[in-house]
PDB file of C-alpha atoms in Angstrom:
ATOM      1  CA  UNK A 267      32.210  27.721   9.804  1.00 42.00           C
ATOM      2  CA  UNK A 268      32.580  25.611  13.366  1.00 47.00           C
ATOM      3  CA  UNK A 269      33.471  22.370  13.373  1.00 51.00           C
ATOM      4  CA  UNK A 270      30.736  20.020  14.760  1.00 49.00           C
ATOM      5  CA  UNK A 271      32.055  18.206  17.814  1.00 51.00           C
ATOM      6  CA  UNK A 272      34.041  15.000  18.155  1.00 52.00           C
ATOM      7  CA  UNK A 273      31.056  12.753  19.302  1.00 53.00           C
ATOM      8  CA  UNK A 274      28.505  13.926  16.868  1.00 53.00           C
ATOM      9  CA  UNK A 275      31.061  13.563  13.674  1.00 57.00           C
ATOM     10  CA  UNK A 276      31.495   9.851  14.861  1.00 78.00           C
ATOM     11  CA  UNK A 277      28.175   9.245  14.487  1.00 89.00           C
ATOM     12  CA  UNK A 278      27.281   8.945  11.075  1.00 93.00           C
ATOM     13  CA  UNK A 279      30.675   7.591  10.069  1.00 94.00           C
ATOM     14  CA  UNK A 280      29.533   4.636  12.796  1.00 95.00           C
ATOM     15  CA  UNK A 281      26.069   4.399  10.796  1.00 97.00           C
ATOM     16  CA  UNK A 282      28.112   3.657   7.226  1.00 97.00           C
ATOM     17  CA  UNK A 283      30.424   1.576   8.862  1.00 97.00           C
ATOM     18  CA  UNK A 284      27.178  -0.378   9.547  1.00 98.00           C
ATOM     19  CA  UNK A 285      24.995  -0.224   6.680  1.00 98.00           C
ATOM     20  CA  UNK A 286      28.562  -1.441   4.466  1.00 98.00           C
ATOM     21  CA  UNK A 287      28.219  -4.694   6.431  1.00 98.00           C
ATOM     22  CA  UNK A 288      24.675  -4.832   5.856  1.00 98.00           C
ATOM     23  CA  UNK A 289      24.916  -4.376   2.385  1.00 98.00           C
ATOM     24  CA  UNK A 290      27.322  -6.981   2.154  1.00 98.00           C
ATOM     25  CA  UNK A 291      26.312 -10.018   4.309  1.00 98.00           C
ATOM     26  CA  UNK A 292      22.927  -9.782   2.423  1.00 98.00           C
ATOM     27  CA  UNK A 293      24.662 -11.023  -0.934  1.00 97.00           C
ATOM     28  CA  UNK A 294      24.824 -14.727   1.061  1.00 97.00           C
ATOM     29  CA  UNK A 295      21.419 -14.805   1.614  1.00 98.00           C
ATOM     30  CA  UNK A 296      20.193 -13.417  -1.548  1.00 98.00           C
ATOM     31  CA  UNK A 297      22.115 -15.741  -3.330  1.00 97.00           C
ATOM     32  CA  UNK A 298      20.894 -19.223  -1.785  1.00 97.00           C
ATOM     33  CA  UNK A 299      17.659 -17.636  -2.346  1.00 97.00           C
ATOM     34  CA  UNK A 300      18.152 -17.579  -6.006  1.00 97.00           C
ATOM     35  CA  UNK A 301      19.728 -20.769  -6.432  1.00 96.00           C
ATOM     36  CA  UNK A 302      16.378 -22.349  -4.050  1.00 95.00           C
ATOM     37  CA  UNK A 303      13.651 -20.627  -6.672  1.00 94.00           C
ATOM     38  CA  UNK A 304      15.947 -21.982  -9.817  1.00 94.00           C
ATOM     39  CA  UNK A 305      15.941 -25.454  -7.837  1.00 92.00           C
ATOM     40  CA  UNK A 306      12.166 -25.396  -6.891  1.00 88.00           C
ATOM     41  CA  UNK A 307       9.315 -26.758  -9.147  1.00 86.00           C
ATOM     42  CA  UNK A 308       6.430 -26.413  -7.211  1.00 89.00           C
ATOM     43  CA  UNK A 309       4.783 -23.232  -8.496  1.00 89.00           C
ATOM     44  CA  UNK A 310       3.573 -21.964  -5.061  1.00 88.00           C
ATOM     45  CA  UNK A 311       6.564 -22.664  -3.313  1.00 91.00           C
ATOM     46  CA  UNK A 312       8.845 -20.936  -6.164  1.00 93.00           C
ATOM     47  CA  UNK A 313       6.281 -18.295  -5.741  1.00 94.00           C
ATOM     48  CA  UNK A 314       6.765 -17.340  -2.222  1.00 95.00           C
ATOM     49  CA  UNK A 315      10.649 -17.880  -2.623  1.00 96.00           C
ATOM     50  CA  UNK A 316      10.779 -15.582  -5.173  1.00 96.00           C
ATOM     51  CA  UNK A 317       9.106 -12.792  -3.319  1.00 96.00           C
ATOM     52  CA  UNK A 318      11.776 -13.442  -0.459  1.00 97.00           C
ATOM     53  CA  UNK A 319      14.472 -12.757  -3.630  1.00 98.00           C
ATOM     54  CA  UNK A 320      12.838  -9.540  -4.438  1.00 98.00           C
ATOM     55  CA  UNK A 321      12.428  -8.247  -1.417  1.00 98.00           C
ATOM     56  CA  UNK A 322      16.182  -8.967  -0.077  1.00 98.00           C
ATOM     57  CA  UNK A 323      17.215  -7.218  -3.364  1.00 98.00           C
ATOM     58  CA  UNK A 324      14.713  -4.598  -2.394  1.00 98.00           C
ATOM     59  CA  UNK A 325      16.226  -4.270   0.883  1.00 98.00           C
ATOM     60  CA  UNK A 326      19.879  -4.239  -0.591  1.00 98.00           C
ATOM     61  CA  UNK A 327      18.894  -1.159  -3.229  1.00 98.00           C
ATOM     62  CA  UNK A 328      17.653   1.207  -0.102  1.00 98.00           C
ATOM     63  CA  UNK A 329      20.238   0.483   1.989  1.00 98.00           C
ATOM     64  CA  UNK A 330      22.809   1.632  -0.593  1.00 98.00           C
ATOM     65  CA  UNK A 331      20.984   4.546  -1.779  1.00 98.00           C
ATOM     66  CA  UNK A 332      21.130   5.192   2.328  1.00 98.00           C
ATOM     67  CA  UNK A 333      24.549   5.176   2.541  1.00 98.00           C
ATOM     68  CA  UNK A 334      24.551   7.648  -0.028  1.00 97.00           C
ATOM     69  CA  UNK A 335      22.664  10.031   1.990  1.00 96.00           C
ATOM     70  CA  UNK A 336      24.528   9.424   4.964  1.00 96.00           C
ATOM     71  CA  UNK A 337      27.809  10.090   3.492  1.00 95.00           C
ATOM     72  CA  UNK A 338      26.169  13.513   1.746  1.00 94.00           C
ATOM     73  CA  UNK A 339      24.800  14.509   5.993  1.00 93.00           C
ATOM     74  CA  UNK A 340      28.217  13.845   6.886  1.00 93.00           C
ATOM     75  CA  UNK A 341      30.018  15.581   4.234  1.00 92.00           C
ATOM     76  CA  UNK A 342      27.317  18.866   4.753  1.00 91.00           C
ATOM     77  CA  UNK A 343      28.256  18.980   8.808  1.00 90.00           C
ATOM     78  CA  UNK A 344      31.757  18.875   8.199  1.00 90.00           C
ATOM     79  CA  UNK A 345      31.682  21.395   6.089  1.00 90.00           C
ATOM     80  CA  UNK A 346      29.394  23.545   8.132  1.00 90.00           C
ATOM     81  CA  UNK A 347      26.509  23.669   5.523  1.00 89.00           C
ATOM     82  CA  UNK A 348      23.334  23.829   6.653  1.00 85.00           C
ATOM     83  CA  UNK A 349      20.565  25.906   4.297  1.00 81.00           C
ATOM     84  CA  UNK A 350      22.354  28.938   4.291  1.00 86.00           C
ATOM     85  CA  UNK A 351      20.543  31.463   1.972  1.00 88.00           C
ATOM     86  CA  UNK A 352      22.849  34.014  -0.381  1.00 92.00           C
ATOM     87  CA  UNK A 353      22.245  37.277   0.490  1.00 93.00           C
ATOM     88  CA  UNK A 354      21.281  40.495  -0.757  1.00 88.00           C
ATOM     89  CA  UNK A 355      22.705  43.788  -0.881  1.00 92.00           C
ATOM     90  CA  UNK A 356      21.723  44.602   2.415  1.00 90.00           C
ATOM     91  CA  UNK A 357      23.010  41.281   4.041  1.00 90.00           C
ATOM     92  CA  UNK A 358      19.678  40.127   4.312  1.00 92.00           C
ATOM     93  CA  UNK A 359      18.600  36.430   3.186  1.00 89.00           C
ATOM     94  CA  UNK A 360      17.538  36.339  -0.277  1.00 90.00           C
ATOM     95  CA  UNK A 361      15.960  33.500  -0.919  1.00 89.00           C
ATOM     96  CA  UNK A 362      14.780  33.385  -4.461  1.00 90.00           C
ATOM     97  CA  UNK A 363      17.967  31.396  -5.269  1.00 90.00           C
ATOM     98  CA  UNK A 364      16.940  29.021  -2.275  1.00 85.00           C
ATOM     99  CA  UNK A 365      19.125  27.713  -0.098  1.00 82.00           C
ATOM    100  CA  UNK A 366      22.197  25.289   0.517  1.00 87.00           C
ATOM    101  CA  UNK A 367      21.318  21.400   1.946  1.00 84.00           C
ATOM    102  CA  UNK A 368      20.064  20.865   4.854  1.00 87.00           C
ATOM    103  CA  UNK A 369      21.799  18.039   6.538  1.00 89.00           C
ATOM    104  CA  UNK A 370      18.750  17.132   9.044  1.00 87.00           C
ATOM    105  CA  UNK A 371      16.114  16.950   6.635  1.00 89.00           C
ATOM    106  CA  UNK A 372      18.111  14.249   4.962  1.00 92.00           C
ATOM    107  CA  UNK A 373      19.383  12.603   7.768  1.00 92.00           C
ATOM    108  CA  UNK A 374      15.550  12.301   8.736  1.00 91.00           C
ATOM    109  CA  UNK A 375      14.978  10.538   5.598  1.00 94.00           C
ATOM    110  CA  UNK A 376      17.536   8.480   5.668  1.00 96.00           C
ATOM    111  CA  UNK A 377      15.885   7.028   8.933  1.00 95.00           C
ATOM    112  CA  UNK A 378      12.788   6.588   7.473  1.00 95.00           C
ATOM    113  CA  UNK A 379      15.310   4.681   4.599  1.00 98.00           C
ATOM    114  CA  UNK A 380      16.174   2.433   7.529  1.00 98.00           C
ATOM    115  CA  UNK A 381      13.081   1.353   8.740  1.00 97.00           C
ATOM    116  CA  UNK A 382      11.529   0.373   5.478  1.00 98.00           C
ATOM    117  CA  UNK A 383      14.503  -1.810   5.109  1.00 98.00           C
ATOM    118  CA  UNK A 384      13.531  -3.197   8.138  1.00 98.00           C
ATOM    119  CA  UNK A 385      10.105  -3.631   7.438  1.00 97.00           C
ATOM    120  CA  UNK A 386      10.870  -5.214   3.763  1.00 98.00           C
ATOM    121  CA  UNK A 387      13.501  -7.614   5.260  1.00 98.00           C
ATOM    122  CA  UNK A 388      10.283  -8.103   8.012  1.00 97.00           C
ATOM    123  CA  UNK A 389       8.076  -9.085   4.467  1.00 97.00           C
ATOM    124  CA  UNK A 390      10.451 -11.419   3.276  1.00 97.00           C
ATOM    125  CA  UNK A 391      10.211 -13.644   6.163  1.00 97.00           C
ATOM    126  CA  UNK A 392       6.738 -13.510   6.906  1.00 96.00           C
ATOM    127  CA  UNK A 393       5.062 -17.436   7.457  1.00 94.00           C
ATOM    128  CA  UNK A 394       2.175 -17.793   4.518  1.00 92.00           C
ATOM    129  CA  UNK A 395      -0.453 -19.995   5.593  1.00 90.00           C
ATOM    130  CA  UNK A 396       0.821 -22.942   3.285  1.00 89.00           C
ATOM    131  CA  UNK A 397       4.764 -22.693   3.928  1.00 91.00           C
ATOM    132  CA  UNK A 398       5.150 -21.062   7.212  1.00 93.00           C
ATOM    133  CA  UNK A 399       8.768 -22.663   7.120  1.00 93.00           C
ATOM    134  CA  UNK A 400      10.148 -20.849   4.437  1.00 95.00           C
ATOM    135  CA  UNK A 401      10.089 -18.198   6.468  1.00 95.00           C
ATOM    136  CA  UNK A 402      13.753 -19.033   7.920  1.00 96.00           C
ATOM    137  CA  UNK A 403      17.517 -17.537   6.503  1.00 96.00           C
ATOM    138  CA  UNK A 404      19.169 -19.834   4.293  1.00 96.00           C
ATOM    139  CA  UNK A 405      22.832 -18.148   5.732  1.00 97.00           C
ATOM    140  CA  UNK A 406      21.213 -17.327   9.478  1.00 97.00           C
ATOM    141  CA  UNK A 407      24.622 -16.304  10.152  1.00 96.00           C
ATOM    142  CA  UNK A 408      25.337 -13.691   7.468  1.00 97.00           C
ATOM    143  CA  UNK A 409      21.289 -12.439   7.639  1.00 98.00           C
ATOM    144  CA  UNK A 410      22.130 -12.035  11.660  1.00 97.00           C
ATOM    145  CA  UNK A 411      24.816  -9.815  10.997  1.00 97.00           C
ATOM    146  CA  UNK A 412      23.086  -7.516   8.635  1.00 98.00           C
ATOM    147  CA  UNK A 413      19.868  -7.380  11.032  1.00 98.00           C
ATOM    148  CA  UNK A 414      22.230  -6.698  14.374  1.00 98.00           C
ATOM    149  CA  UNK A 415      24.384  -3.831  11.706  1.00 98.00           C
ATOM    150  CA  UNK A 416      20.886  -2.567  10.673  1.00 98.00           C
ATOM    151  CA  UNK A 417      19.715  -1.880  14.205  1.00 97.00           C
ATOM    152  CA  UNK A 418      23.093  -0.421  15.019  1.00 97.00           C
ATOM    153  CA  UNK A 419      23.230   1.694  11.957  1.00 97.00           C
ATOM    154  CA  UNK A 420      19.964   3.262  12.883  1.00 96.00           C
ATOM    155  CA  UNK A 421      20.473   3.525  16.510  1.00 94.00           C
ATOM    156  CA  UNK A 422      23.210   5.774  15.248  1.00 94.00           C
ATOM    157  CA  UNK A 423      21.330   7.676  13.272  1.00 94.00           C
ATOM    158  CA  UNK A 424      18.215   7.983  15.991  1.00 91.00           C
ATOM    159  CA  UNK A 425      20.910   9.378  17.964  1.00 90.00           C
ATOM    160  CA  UNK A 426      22.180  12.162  15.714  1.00 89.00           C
ATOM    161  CA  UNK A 427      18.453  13.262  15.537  1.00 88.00           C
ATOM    162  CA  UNK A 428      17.864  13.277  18.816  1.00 86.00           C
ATOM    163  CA  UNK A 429      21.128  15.717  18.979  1.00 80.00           C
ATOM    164  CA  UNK A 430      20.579  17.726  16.483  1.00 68.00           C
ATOM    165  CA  UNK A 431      16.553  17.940  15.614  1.00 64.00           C
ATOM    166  CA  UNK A 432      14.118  15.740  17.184  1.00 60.00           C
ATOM    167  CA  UNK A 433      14.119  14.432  20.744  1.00 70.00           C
ATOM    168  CA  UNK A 434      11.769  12.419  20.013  1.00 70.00           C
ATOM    169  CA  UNK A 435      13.634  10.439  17.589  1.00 70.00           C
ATOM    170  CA  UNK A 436      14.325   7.381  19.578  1.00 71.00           C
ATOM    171  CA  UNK A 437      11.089   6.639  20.838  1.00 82.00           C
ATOM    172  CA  UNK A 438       9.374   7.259  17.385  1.00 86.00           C
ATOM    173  CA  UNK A 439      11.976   4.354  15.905  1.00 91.00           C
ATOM    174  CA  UNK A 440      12.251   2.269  19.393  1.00 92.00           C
ATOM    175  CA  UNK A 441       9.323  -0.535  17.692  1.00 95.00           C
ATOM    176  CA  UNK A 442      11.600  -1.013  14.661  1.00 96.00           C
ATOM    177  CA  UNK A 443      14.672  -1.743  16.850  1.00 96.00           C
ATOM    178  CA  UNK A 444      12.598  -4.039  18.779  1.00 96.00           C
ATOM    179  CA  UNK A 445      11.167  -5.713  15.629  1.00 97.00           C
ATOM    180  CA  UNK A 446      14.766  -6.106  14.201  1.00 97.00           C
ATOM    181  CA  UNK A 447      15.533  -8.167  17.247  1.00 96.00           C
ATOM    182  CA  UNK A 448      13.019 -10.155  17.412  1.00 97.00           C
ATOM    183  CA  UNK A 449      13.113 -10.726  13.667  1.00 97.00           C
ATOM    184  CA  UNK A 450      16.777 -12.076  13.882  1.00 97.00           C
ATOM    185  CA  UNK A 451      15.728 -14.131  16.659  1.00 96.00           C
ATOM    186  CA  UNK A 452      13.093 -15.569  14.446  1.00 96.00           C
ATOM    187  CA  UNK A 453      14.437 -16.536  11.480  1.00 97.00           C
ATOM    188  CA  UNK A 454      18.275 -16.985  12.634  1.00 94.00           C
ATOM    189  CA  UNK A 455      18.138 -19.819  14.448  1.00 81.00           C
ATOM    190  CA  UNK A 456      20.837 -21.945  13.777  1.00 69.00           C
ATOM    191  CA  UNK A 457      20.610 -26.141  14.589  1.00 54.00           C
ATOM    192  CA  UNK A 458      23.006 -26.703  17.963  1.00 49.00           C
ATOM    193  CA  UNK A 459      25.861 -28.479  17.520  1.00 42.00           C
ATOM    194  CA  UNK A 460      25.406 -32.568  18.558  1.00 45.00           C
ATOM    195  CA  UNK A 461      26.956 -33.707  21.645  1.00 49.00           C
ATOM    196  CA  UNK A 462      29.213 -36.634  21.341  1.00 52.00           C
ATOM    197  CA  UNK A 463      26.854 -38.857  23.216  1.00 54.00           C
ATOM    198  CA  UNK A 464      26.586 -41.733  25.346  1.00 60.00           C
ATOM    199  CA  UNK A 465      30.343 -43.880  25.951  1.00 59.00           C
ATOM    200  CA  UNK A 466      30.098 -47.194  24.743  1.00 61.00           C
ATOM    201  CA  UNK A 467      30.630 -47.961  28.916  1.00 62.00           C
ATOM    202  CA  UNK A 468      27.623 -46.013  29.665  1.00 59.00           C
ATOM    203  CA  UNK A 469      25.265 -47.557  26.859  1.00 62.00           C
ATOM    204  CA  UNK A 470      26.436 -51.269  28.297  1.00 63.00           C
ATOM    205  CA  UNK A 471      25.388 -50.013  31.810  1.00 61.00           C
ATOM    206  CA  UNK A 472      22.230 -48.351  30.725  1.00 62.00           C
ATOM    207  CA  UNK A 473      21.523 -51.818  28.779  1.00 65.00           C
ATOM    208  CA  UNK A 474      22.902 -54.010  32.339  1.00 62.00           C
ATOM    209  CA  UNK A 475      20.423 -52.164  34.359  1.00 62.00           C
ATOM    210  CA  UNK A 476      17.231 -51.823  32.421  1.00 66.00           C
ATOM    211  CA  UNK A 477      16.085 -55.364  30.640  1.00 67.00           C
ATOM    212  CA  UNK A 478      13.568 -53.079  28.153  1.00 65.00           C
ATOM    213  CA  UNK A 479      16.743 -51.498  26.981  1.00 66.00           C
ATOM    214  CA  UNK A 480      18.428 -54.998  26.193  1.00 66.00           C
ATOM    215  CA  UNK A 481      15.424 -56.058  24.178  1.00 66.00           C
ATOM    216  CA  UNK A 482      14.820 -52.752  22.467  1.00 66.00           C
ATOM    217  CA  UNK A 483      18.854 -52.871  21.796  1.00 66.00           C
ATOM    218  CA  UNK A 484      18.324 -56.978  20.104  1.00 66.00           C
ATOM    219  CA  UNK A 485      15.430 -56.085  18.385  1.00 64.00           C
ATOM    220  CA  UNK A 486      17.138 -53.243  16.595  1.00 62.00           C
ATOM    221  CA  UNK A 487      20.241 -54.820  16.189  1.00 62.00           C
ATOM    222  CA  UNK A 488      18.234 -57.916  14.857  1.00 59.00           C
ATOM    223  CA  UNK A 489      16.743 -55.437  12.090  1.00 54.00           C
ATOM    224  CA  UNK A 490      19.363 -53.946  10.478  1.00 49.00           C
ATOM    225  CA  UNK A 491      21.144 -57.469  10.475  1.00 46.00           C
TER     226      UNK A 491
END
């Protein structure tokens, strides 16, 4: 059995590596999630909410049963298996007792895995009509990770296919990469950080120079007294 070159057994290792810290950042978002819809009374708002639960947990169940599959591809090329058929008498194939796995079939799966995660991660933050800002992470940090390790862990695996199988394989899942992009861009947004503002020296001489300030200042000043 030959060993399968350096490159292509980094590969899939790469795409785990990923699809761990996928798995895992989604816990922080899933979480506030929860805690929102036990927090939230209003029964269309808990509604909504709660569909952006089930569908992170959704998202969270397929990419660990990816893994899974990943890690059984990788273990198959390593090993050298790839549907080989026992044999008759003869040396022939005999396939009545089928065949070993076949590591590309379920690598191919695995990337159609991957973009249903993106697509249900996609359904989770989609605006409804009467909440269209729900439709933001509660931890944009920890949700940007997992969508930038997503779109790494199945540029990966794009790239195995196109190696091994399929050619093709990149341009058939280029709109889901693009979609995971523009999905973290979406919903990630985080609130810049507030600049220390104006010196008290530079308020004074904005207030010196423009009389409208100095009222507007008195009034307000006047107001809170």
């Amino acid at each position: 059995m030959s060993e399968p070159p350096a490159a292509d057994r980094d590969r899939l290792p790469q795409a785990v590596t990923q699809l761990v810290t996928v798995f895992e950042q989604l816990g922080a978002e899933h979480k506030a999630l929860v805690a929102e819809v036990e927090g939230t009374t209003a029964k269309e708002r808990r509604g909504t909410v709660n569909r952006m639960v089930e569908c992170v947990a959704q998202a969270g169940h397929t990419v660990s049963h990816t893994v899974n599959m990943l890690a059984t591809v990788h273990g198959l090329k390593v090993l050298g298996i790839d549907r080989q058929f026992s044999k008759d008498a003869d040396g022939r194939d005999y396939s009545p007792l089928n065949s070993l796995g076949h590591p590309g079939e379920t690598l191919y799966e695995a990337a159609g895995h991957l973009q249903a995660v993106a697509h249900t991660l996609g359904k989770a933050y989609a605006p409804t009509r009467k909440h269209p800002a729900l439709a933001r992470a509660r931890c944009p940090q920890q949700l940007g990770t997992a969508l930038i390790s997503l779109r790494e862990a199945l540029e990966a695996v794009c790239a195995d296919l196109a190696h091994d199988q399929d050619v093709e394989a990149v341009t058939e899942y280029t709109p889901t990469l693009t979609f995971l992009s523009e999905l973290k861009e979406r919903v990630c947004r985080t609130v810049p950080a507030q600049g220390a503002g104006p010196s008290a020296e530079e308020v004074a001489a904005a207030i010196r120079a423009n009389p409208d300030i100095a009222r507007a200042a008195a009034a307000a000043l006047a107001t809170t007294a």
